[in-house]
CSV table of N, CA and C in Angstrom, one decimal:
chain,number,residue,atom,x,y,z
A,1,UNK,N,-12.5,-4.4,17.9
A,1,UNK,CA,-12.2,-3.0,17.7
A,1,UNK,C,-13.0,-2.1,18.7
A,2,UNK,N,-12.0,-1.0,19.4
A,2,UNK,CA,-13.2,-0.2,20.2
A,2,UNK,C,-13.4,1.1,19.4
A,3,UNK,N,-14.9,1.2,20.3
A,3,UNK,CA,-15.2,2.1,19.6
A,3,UNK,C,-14.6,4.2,19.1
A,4,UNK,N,-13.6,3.8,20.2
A,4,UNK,CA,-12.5,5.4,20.4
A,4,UNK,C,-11.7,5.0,19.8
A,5,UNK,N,-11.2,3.7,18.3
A,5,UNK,CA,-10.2,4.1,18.2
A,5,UNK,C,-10.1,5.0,16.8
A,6,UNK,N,-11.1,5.3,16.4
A,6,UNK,CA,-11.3,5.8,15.4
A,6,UNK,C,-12.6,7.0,15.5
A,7,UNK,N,-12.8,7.5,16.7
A,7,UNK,CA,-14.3,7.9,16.7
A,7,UNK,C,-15.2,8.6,15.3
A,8,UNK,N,-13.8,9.8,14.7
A,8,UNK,CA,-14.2,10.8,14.1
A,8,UNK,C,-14.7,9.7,12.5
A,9,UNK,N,-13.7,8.6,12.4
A,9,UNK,CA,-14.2,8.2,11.2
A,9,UNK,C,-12.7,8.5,9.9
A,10,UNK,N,-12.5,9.5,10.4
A,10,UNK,CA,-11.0,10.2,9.8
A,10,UNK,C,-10.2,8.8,9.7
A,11,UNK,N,-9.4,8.9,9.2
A,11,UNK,CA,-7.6,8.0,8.6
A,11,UNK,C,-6.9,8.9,9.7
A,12,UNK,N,-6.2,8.1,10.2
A,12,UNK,CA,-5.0,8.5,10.9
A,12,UNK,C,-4.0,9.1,10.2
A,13,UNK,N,-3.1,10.4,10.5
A,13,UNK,CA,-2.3,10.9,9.7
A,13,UNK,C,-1.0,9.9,9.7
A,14,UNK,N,-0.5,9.7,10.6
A,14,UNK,CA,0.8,8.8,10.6
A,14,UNK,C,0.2,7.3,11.0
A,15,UNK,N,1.2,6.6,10.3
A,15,UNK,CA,0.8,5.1,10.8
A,15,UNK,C,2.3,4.5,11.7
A,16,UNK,N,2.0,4.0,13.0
A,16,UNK,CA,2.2,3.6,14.1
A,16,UNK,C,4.0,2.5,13.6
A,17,UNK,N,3.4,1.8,12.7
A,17,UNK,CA,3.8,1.1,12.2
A,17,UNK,C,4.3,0.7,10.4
A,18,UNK,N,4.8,2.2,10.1
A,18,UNK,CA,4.8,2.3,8.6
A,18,UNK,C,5.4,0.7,7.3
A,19,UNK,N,6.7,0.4,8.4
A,19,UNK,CA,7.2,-1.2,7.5
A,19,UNK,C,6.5,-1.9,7.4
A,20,UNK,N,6.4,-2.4,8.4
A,20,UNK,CA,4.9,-3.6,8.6
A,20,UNK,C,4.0,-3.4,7.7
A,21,UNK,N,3.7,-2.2,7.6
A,21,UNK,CA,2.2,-2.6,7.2
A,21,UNK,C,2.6,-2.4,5.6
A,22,UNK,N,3.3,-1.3,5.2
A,22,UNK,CA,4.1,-1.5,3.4
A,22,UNK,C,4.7,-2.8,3.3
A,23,UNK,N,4.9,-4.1,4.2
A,23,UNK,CA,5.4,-5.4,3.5
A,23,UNK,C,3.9,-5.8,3.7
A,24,UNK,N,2.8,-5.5,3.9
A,24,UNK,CA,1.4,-6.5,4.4
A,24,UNK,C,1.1,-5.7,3.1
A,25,UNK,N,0.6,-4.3,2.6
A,25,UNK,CA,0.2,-3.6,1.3
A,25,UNK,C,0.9,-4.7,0.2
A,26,UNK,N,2.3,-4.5,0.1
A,26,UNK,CA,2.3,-5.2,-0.9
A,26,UNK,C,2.8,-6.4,-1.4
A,27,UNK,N,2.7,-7.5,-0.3
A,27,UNK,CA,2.4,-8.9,-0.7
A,27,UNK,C,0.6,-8.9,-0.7
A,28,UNK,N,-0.2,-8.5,-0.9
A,28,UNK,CA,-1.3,-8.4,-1.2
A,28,UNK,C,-1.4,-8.0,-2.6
A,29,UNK,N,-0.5,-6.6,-3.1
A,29,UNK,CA,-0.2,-6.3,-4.5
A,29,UNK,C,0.2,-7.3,-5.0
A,30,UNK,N,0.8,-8.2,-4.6
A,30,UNK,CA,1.9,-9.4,-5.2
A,30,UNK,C,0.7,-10.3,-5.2
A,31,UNK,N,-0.4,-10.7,-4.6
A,31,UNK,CA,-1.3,-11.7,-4.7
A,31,UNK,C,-0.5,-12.8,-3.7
A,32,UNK,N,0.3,-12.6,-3.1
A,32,UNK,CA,0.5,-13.7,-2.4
A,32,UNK,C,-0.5,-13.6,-1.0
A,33,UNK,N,-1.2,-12.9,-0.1
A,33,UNK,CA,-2.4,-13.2,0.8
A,33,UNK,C,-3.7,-13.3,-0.2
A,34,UNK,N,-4.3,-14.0,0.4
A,34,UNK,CA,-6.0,-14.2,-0.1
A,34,UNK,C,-6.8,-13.4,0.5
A,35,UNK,N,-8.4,-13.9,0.8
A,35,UNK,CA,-9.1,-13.6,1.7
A,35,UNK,C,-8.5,-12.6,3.1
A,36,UNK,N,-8.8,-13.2,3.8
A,36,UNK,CA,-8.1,-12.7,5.2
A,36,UNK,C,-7.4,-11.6,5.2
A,37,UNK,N,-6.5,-11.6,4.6
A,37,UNK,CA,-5.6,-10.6,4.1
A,37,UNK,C,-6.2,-9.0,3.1
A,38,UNK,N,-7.2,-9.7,2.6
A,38,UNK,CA,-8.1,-8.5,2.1
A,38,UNK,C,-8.6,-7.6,3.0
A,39,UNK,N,-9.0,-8.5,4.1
A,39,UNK,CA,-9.8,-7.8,5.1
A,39,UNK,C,-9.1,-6.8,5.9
A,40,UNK,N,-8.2,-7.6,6.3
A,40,UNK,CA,-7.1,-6.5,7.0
A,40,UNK,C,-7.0,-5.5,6.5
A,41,UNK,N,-6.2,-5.5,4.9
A,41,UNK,CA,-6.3,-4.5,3.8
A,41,UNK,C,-7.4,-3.3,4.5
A,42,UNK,N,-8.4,-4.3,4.2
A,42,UNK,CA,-10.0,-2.7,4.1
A,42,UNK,C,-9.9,-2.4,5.9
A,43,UNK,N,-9.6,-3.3,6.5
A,43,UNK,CA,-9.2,-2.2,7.7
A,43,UNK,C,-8.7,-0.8,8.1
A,44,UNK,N,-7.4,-1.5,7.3
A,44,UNK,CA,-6.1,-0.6,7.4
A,44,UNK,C,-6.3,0.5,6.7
A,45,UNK,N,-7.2,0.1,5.5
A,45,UNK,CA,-7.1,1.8,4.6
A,45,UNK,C,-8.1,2.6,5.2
A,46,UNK,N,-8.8,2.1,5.7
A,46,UNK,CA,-10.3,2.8,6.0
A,46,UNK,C,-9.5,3.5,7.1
A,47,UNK,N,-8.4,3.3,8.2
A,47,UNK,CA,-8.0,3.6,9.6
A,47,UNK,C,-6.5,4.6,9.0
A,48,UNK,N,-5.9,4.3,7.9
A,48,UNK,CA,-4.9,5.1,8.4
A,48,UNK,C,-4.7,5.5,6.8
A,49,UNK,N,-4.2,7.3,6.5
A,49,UNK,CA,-3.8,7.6,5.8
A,49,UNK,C,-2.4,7.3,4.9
A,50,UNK,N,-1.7,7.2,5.7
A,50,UNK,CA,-0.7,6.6,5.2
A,50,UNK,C,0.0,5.5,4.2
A,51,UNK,N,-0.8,4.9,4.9
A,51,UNK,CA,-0.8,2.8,4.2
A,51,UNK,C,-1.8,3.3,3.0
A,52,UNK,N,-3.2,4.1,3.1
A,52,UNK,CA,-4.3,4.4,1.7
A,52,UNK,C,-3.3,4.9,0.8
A,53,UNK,N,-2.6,6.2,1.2
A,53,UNK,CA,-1.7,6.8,0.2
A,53,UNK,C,-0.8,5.6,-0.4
A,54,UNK,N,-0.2,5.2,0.2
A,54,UNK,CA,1.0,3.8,0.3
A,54,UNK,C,0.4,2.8,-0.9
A,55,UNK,N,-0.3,2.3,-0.4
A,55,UNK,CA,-1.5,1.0,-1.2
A,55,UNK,C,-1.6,1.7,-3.0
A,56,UNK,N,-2.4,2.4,-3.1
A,56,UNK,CA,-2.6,3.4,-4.1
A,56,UNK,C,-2.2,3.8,-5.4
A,57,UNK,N,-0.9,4.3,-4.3
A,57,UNK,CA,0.1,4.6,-5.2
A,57,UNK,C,1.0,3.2,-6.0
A,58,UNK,N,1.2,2.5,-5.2
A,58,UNK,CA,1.4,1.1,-5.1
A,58,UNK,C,0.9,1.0,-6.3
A,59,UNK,N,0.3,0.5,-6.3
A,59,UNK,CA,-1.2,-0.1,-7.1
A,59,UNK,C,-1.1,0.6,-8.7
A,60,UNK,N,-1.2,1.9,-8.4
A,60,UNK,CA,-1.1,2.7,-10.1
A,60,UNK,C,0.5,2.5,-10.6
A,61,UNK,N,1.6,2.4,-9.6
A,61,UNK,CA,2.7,1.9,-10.6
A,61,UNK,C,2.7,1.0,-11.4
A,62,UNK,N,2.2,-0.3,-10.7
A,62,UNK,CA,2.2,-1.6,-10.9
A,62,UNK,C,1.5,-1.5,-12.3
A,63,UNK,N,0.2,-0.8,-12.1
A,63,UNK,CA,-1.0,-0.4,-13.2
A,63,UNK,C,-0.3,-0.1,-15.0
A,64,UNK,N,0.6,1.5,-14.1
A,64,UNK,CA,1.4,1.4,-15.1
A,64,UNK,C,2.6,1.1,-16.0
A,65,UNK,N,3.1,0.4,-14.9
A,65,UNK,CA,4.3,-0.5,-15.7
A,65,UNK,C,3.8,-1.6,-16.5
A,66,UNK,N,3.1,-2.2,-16.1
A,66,UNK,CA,2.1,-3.4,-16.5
A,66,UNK,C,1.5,-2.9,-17.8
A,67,UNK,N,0.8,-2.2,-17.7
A,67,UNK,CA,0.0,-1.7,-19.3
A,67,UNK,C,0.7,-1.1,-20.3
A,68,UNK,N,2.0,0.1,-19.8
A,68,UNK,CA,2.4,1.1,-20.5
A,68,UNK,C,3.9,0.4,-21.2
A,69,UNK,N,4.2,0.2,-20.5
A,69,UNK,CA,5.7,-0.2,-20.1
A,69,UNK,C,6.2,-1.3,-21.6
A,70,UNK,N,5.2,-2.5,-20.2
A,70,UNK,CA,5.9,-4.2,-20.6
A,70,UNK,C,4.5,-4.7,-20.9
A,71,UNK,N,3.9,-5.6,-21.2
A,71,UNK,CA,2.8,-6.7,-21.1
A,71,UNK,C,3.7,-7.8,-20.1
A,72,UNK,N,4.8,-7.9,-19.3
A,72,UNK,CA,5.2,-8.5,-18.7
A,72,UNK,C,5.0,-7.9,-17.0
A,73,UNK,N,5.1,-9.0,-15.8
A,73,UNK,CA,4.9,-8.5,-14.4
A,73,UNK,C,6.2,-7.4,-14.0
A,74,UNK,N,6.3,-6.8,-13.4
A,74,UNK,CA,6.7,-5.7,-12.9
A,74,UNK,C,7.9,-6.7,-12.6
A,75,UNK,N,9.2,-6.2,-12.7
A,75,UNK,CA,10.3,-6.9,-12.1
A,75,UNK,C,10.8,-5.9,-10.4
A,76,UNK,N,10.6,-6.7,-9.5
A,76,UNK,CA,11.0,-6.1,-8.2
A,76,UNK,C,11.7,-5.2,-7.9
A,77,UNK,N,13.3,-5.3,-8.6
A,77,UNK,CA,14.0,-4.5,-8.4
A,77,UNK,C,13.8,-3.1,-9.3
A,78,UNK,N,13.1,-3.3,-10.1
A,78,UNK,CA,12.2,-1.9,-10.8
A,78,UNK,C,11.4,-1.2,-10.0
A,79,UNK,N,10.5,-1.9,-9.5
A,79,UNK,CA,9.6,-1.3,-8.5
A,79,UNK,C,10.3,-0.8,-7.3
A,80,UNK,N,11.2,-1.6,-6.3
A,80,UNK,CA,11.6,-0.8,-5.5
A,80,UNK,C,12.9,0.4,-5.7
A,81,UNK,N,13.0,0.5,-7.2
A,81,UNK,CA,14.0,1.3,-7.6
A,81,UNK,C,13.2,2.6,-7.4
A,82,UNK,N,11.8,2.3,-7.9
A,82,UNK,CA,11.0,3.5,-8.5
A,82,UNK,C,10.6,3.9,-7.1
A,83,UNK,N,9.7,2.9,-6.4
A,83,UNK,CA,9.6,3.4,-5.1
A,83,UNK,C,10.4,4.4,-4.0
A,84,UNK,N,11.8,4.1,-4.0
A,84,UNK,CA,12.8,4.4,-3.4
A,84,UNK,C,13.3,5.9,-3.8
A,85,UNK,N,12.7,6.0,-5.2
A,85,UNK,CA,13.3,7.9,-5.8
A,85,UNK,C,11.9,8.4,-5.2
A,86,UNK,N,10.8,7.8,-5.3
A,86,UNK,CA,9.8,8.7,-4.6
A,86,UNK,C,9.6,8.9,-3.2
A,87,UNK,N,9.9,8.0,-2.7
A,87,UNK,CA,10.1,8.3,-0.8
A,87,UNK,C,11.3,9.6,-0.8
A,88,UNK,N,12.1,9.4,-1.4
A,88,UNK,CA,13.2,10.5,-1.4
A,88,UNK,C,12.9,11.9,-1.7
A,89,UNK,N,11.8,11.9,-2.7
A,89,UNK,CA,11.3,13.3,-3.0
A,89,UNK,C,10.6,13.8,-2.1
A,90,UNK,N,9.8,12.8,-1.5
A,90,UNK,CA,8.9,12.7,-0.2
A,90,UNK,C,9.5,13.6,1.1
């Protein structure tokens, strides 16, 4: 990494590559990367606002479908149902 690409320390407002990196966020939500894939993770959030917001949010659906909802895993087509009305409002 150099050291200008981030000088200020700040999250980048837009990310370069928004798809990409929402299929890398959330097979990591899914547990399918390990290791390595963590790391990337704490890259990415530390560098760009977007994917943090992204991740997050992610993450508290999952949270609360999981706990509130079902005692059962989130079914996909639920998730990107729910995802898909909120990018919209977005």
């Amino acid at each position: 990494m150099e050291m200008n690409d981030n000088p200020s320390g700040e999250r980048k407002k837009q990310c370069s590559d928004e798809s990409k990196c929402f299929q890398l966020l959330e097979s990591i939500l899914d547990g399918d990367l390990k290791d390595s894939g963590k790391e990337v993770l704490k890259e990415k959030l530390a560098k760009c606002q977007p994917c943090f917001e992204h991740y997050h949010l992610e993450q508290a659906i999952r949270d609360v479908l999981k706990t509130k909802c079902t005692k059962h895993a989130v079914p996909t087509e639920l998730a990107d149902c729910i995802r898909q009305k909120i990018q919209d409002i977005k």
